[in-house]
mmCIF file of C-alpha atoms in Angstrom:
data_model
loop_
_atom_site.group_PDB
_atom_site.id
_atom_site.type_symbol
_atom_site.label_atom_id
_atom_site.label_comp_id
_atom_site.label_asym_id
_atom_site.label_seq_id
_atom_site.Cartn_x
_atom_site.Cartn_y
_atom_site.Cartn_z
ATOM 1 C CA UNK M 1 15.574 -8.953 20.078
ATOM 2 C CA UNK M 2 13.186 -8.553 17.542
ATOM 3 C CA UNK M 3 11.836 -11.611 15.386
ATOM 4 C CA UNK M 4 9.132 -11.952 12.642
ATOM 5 C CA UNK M 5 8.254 -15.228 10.996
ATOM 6 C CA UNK M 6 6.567 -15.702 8.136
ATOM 7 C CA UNK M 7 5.064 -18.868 6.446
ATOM 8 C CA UNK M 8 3.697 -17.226 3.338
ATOM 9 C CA UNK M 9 6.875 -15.368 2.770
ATOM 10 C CA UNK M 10 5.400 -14.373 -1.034
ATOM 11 C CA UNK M 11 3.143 -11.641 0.800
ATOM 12 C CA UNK M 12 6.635 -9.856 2.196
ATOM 13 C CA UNK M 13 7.762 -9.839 -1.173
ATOM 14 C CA UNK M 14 4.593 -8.534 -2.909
ATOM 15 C CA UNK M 15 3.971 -5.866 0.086
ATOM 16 C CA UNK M 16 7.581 -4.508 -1.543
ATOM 17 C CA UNK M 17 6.535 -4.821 -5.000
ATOM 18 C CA UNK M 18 3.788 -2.384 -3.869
ATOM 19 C CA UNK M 19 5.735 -0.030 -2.143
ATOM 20 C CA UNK M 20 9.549 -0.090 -3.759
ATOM 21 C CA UNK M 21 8.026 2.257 -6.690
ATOM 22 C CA UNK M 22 6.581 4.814 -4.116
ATOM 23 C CA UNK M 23 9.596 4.449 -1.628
ATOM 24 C CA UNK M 24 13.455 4.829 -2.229
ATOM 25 C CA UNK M 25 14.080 4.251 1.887
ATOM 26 C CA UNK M 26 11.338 3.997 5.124
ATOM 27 C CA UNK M 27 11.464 3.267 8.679
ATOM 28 C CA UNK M 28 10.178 0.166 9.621
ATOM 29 C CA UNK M 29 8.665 0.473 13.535
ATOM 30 C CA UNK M 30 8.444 -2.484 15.102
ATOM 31 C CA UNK M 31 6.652 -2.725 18.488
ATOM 32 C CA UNK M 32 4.880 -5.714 20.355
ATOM 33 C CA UNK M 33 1.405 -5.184 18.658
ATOM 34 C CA UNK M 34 3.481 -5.924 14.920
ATOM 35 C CA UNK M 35 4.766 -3.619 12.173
ATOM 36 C CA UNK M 36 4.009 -0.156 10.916
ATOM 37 C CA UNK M 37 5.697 1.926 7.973
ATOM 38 C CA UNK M 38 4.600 5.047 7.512
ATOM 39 C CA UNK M 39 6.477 7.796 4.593
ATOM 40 C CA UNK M 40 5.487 10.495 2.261
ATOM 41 C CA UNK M 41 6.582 9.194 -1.780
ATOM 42 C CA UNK M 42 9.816 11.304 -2.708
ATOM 43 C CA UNK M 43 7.155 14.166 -4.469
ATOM 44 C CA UNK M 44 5.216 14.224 -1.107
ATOM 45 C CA UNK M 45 1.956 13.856 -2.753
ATOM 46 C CA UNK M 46 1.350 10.714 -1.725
ATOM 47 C CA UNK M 47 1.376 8.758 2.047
ATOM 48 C CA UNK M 48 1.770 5.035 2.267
ATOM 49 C CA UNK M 49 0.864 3.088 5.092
ATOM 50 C CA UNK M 50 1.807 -0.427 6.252
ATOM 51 C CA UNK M 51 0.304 -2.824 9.114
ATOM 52 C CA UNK M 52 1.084 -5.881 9.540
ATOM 53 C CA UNK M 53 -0.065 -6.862 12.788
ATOM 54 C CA UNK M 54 1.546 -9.613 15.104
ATOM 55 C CA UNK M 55 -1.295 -11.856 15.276
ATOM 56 C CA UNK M 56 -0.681 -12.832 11.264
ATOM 57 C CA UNK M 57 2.797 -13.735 11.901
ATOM 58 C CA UNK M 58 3.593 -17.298 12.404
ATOM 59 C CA UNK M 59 5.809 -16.041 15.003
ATOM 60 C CA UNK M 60 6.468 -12.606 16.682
ATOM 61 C CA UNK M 61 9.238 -11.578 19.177
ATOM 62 C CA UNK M 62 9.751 -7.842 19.785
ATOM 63 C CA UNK M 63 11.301 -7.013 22.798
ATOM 64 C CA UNK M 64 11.505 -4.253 22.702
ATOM 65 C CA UNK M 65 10.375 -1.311 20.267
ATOM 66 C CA UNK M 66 12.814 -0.555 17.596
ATOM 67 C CA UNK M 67 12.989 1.533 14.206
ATOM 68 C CA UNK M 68 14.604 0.046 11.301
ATOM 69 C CA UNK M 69 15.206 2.357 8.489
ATOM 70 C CA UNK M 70 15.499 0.681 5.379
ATOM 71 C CA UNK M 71 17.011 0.876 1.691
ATOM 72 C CA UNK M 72 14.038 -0.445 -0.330
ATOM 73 C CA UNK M 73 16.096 -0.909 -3.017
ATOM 74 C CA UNK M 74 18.099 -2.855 -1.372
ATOM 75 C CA UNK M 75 15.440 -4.756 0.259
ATOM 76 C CA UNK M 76 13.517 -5.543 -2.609
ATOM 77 C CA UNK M 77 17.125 -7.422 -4.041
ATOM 78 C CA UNK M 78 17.281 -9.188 -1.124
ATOM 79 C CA UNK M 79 13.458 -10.126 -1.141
ATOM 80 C CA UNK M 80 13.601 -10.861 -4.814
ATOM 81 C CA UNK M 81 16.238 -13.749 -4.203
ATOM 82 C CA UNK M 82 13.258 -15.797 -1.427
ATOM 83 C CA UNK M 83 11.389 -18.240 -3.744
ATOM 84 C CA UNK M 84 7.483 -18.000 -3.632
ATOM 85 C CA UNK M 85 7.099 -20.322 -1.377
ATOM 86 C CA UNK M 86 9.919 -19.800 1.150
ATOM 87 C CA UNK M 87 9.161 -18.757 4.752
ATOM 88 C CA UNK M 88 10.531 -15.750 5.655
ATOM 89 C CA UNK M 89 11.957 -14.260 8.527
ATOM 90 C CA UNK M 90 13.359 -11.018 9.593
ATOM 91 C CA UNK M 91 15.451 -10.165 12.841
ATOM 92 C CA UNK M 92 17.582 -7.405 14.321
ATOM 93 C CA UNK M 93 19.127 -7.262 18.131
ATOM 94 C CA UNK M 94 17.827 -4.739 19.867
ATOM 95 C CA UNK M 95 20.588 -1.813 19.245
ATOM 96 C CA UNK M 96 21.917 -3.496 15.587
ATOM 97 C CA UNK M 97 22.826 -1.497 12.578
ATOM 98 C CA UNK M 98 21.823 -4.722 10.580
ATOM 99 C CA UNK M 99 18.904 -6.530 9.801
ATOM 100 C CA UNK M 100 18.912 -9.928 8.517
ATOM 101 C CA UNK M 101 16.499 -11.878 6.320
ATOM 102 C CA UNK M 102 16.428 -16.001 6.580
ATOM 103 C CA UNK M 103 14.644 -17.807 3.862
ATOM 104 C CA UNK M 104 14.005 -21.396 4.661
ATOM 105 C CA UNK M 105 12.777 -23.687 1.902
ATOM 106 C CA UNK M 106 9.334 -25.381 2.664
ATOM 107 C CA UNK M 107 11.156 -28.693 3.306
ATOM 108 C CA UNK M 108 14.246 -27.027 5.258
ATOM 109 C CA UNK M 109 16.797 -28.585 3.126
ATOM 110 C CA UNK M 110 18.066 -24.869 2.039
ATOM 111 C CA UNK M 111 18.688 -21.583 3.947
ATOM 112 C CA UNK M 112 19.650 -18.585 2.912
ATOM 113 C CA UNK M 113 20.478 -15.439 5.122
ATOM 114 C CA UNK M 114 20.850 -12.144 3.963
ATOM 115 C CA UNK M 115 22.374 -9.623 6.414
ATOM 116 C CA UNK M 116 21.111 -5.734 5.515
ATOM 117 C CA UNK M 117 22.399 -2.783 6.593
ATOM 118 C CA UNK M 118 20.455 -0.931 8.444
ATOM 119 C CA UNK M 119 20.117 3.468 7.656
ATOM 120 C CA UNK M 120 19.327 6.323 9.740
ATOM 121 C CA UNK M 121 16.399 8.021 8.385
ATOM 122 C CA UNK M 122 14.626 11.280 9.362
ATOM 123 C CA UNK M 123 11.481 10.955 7.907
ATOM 124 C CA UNK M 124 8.233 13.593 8.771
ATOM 125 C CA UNK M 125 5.606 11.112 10.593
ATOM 126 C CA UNK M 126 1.821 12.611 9.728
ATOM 127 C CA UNK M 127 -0.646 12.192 12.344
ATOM 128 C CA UNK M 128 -3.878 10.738 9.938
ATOM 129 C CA UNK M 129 -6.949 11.551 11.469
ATOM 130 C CA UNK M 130 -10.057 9.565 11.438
ATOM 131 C CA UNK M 131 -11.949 10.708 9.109
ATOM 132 C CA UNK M 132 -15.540 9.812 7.904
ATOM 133 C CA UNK M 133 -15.704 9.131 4.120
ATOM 134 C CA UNK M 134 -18.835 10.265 1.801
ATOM 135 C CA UNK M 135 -18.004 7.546 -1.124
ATOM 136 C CA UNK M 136 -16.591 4.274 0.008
ATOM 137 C CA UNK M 137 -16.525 2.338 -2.940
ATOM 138 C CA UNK M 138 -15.070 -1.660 -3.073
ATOM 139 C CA UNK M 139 -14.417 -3.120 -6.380
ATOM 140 C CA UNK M 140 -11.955 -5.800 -7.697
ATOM 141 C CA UNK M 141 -8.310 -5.109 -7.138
ATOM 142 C CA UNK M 142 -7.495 -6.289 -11.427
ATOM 143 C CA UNK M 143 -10.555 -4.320 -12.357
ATOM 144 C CA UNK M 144 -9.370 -1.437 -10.591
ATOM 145 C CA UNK M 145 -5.661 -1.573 -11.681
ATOM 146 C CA UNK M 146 -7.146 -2.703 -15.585
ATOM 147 C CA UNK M 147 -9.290 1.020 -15.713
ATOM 148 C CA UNK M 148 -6.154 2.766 -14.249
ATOM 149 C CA UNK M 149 -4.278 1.314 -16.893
ATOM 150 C CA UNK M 150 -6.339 1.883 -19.679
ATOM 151 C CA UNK M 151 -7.622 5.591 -18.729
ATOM 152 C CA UNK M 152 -3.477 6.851 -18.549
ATOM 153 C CA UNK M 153 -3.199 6.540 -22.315
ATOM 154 C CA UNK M 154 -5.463 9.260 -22.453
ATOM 155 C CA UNK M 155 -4.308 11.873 -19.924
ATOM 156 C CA UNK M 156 -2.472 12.661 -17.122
ATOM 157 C CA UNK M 157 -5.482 12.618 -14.599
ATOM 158 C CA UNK M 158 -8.574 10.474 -13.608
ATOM 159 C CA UNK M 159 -11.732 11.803 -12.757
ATOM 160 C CA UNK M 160 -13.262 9.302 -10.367
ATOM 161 C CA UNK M 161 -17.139 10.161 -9.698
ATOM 162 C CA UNK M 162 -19.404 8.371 -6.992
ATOM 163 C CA UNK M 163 -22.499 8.755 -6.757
ATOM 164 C CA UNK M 164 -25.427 6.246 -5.600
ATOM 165 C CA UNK M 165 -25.640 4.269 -8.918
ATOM 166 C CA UNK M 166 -22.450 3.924 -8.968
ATOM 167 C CA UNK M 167 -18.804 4.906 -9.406
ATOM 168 C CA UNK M 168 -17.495 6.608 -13.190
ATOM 169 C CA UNK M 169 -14.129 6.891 -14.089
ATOM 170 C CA UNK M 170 -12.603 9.462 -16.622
ATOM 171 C CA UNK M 171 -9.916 11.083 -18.065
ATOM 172 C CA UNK M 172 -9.596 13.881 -21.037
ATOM 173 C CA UNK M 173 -6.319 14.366 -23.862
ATOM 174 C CA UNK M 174 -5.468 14.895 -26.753
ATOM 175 C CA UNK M 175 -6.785 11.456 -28.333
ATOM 176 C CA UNK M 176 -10.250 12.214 -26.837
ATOM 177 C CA UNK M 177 -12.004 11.054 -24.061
ATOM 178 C CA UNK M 178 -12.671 8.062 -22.052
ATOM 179 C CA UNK M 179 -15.285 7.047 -19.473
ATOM 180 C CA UNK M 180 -15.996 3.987 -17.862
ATOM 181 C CA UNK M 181 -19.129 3.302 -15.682
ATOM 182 C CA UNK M 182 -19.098 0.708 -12.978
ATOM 183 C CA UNK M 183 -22.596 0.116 -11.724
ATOM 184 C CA UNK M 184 -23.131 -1.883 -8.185
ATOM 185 C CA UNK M 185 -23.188 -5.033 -8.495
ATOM 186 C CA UNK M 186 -26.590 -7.463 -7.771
ATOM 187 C CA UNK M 187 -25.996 -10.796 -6.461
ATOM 188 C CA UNK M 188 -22.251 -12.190 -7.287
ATOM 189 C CA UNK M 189 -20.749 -15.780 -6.650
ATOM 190 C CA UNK M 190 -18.056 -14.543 -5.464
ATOM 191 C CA UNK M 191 -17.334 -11.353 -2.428
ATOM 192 C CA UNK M 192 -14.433 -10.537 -4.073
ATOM 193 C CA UNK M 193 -16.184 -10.014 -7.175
ATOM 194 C CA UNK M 194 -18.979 -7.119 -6.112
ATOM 195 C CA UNK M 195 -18.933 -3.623 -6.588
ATOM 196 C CA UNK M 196 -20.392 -1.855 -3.752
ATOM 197 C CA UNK M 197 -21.135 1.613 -3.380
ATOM 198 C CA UNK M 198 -21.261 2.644 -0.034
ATOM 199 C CA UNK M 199 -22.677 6.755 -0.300
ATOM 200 C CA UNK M 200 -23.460 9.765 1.476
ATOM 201 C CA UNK M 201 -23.057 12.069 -0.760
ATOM 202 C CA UNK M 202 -21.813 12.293 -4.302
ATOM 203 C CA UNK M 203 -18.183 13.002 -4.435
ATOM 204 C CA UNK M 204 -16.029 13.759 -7.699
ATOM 205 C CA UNK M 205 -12.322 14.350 -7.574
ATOM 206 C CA UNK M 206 -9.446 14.702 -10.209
ATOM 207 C CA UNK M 207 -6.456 12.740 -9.776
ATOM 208 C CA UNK M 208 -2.638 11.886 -10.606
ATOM 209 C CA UNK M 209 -2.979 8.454 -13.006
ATOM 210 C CA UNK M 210 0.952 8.192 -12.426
ATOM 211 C CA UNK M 211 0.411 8.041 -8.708
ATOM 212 C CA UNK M 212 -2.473 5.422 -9.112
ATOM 213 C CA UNK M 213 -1.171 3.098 -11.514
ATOM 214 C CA UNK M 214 1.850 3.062 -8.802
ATOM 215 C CA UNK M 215 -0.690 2.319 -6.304
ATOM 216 C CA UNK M 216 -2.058 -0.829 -8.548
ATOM 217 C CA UNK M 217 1.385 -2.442 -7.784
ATOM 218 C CA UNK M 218 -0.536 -3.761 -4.658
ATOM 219 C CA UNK M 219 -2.952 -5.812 -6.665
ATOM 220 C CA UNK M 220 -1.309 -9.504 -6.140
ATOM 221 C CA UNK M 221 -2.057 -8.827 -2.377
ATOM 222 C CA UNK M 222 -5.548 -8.818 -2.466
ATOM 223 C CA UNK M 223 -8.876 -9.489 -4.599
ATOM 224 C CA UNK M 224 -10.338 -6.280 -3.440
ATOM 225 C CA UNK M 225 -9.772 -2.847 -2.855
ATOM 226 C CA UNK M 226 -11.111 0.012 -0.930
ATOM 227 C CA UNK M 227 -11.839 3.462 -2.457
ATOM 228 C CA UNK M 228 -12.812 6.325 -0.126
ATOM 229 C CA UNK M 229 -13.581 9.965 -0.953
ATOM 230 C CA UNK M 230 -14.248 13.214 0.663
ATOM 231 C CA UNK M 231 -14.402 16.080 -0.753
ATOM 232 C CA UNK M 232 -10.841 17.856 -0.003
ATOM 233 C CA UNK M 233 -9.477 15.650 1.581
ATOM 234 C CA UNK M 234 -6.809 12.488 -0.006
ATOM 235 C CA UNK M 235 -8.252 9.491 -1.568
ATOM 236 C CA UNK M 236 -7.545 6.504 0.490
ATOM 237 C CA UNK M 237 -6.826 2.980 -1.111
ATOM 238 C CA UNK M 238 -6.627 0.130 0.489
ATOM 239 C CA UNK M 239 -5.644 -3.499 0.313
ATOM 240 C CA UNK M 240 -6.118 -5.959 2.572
ATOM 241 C CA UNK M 241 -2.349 -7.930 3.204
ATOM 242 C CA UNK M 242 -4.343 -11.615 3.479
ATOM 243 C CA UNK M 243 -5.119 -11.961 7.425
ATOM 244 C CA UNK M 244 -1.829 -10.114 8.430
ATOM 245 C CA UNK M 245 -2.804 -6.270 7.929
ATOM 246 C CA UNK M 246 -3.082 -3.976 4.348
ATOM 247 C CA UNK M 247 -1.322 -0.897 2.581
ATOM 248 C CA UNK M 248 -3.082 1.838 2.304
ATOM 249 C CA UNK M 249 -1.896 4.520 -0.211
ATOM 250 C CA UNK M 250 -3.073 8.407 0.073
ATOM 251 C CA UNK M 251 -3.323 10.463 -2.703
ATOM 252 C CA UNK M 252 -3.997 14.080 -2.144
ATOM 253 C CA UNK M 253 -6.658 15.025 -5.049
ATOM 254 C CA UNK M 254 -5.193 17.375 -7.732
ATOM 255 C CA UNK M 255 -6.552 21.517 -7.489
ATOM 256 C CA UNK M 256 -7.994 23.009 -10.898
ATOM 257 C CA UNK M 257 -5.796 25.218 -11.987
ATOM 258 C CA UNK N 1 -2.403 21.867 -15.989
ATOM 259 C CA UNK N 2 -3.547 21.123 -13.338
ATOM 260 C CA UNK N 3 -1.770 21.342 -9.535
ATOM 261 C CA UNK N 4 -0.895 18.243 -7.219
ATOM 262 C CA UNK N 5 -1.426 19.087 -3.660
ATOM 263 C CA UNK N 6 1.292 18.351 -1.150
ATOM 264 C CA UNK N 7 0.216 15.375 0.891
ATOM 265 C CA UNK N 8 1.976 16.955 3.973
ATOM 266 C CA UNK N 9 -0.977 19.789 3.915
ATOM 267 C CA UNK N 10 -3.458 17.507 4.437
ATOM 268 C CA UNK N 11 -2.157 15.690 7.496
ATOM 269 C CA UNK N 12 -0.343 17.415 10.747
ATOM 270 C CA UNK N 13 3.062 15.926 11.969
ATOM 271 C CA UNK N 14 2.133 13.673 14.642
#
C-alpha cells in the first residue's frame, strides 16, 4: 500500500506546472524515505529531478517500494480539477495498474477521487554525481524567471557570467543586444530577497533560453532559486518545494559551433 | 548556430 497526504495540496499542483512542459510521461519511485522522479525532457538536453521527502507529508505510508509511471498530461487534468486549497492525496496498492488522487475540501464537506491509469515506462535513469560547483549563485525566483523572459526576445541563447562582483546575463540577435548585471546584494529585509554570489572561480556559459524559460515554470514554488556552474558540466537550478523537497532542472550548456 | 549538448553525455546510467 502506498499513501501520501498532503495538506497544502497547491504545491502538488504547482510541482506539475513545473514539470508538465519538460515531461510528456515519468516514473514516479516511491520508497519509505518519500518520492523521487527522475527523466531526461523529450530532446534529452535537459534532466529534471524531483524529491519530495516523507517527512513533509502530512502523512506517508509506503509499504513497500513501487514505480508509478505516469501520463503528465493526464495528471496535470486531474491535478488541475483540486482547488488551491484542497488536501491532496495519492495512493496505489502495492501491484495496481491505477493510481488514484482524493481531494478533500478544507472543511470535508466535498471529495473528489480521481482514479489514473497507471503506464509502463522505460525510461534511462542517470547516475548524477556530486559535483563541486565554481559559481553558486542565489537570486529571486521572479527576478530570475523576469531576465529569462526578457533576454528570449533577443536570441535564442543566454550568456550567464559569474564572477565575484556578481552574476551578468546576456543574449545577442538580430534586434541587438541585451545585458543585465546583478550585483550582490548588501544588507536586505528580506532572505528571499538577496543575491549572493557564492565563487571560486569565474564561470561563463551559453545557454538554451527555451529550456530556461521552461525551467521558470517552477517559480510559484519558491522565493529563491539556486544557480550553479562549472565549467563543462550542466547548469543546475534549483527550487526549494516549501519544507517537503525541490526540483532541480539540468541544462547541459550549449558548444560554440 | 550554436549546438545543444545531449544531457545523457554528461551523466552515466546509474
Amino acid at each position: 500500500m502506498f499513501e501520501a497526504r498532503l495538506v497544502q495540496g497547491s504545491l502538488l499542483k504547482k510541482v506539475m506546472e513545473a514539470i508538465k512542459d519538460l515531461l510528456n510521461e515519468a516514473s514516479f519511485d516511491c520508497a519509505h524515505s518519500g518520492i523521487l522522479l527522475q527523466a531526461m525532457d523529450n530532446s534529452h538536453v535537459s534532466l529534471v529531478s524531483l524529491n519530495l521527502r516523507k517527512e513533509g507529508f502530512d502523512k506517508y505510508r509506503c509499504d513497500r517500494n513501487i514505480v508509478m509511471g505516469m501520463n503528465l498530461t493526464s495528471m496535470s487534468k486531474i491535478l488541475k480539477c483540486a482547488s488551491n486549497d484542497d488536501i491532496i492525496t495519492m495512493k496505489a496498492q502495492d501491484s495496481a495498474d491505477t493510481v488514484t488522487f482524493v481531494f478533500e475540501s478544507p472543511n470535508q464537506e466535498k471529495v473528489s477521487e480521481y482514479e489514473m491509469k497507471l503506464m509502463n515506462l522505460d525510461q534511462d535513469q542517470l547516475g548524477i554525481p556530486e559535483t563541486e560547483y565554481c559559481c553558486i549563485i542565489k537570486l529571486p525566483s521572479g527576478e530570475f524567471a523576469r531576465i529569462c523572459r526578457d533576454l528570449s526576445q533577443f536570441g535564442e541563447s543566454i550568456v550567464i557570467s559569474c564572477t565575484k562582483e556578481g552574476v551578468k546575463f546576456s543574449a545577442a540577435g538580430d534586434i541587438g543586444t541585451a545585458n543585465i548585471k546583478l550585483a550582490q546584494t548588501g544588507t536586505v529585509d528580506k532572505e528571499e530577497d538577496a543575491v549572493i554570489v557564492d565563487m571560486q572561480e569565474p564561470v561563463t556559459l551559453t545557454f538554451s533560453c527555451k529550456y530556461l524559460n521552461m525551467f521558470t515554470k517552477a517559480t510559484p514554488l519558491s522565493p529563491q532559486v539556486c544557480l550553479s556552474m562549472s565549467p563543462d558540466v550542466p547548469l543546475v537550478v534549483e527550487y526549494k518545494i516549501g519544507e517537503i523537497g525541490h526540483i532541480r532542472y539540468y541544462l547541459a550548456p550549449r558548444i560554440g559551433d | 548556430n550554436m549546438s545543444q549538448s545531449l544531457i545523457s553525455s554528461f551523466f552515466s546510467p546509474s
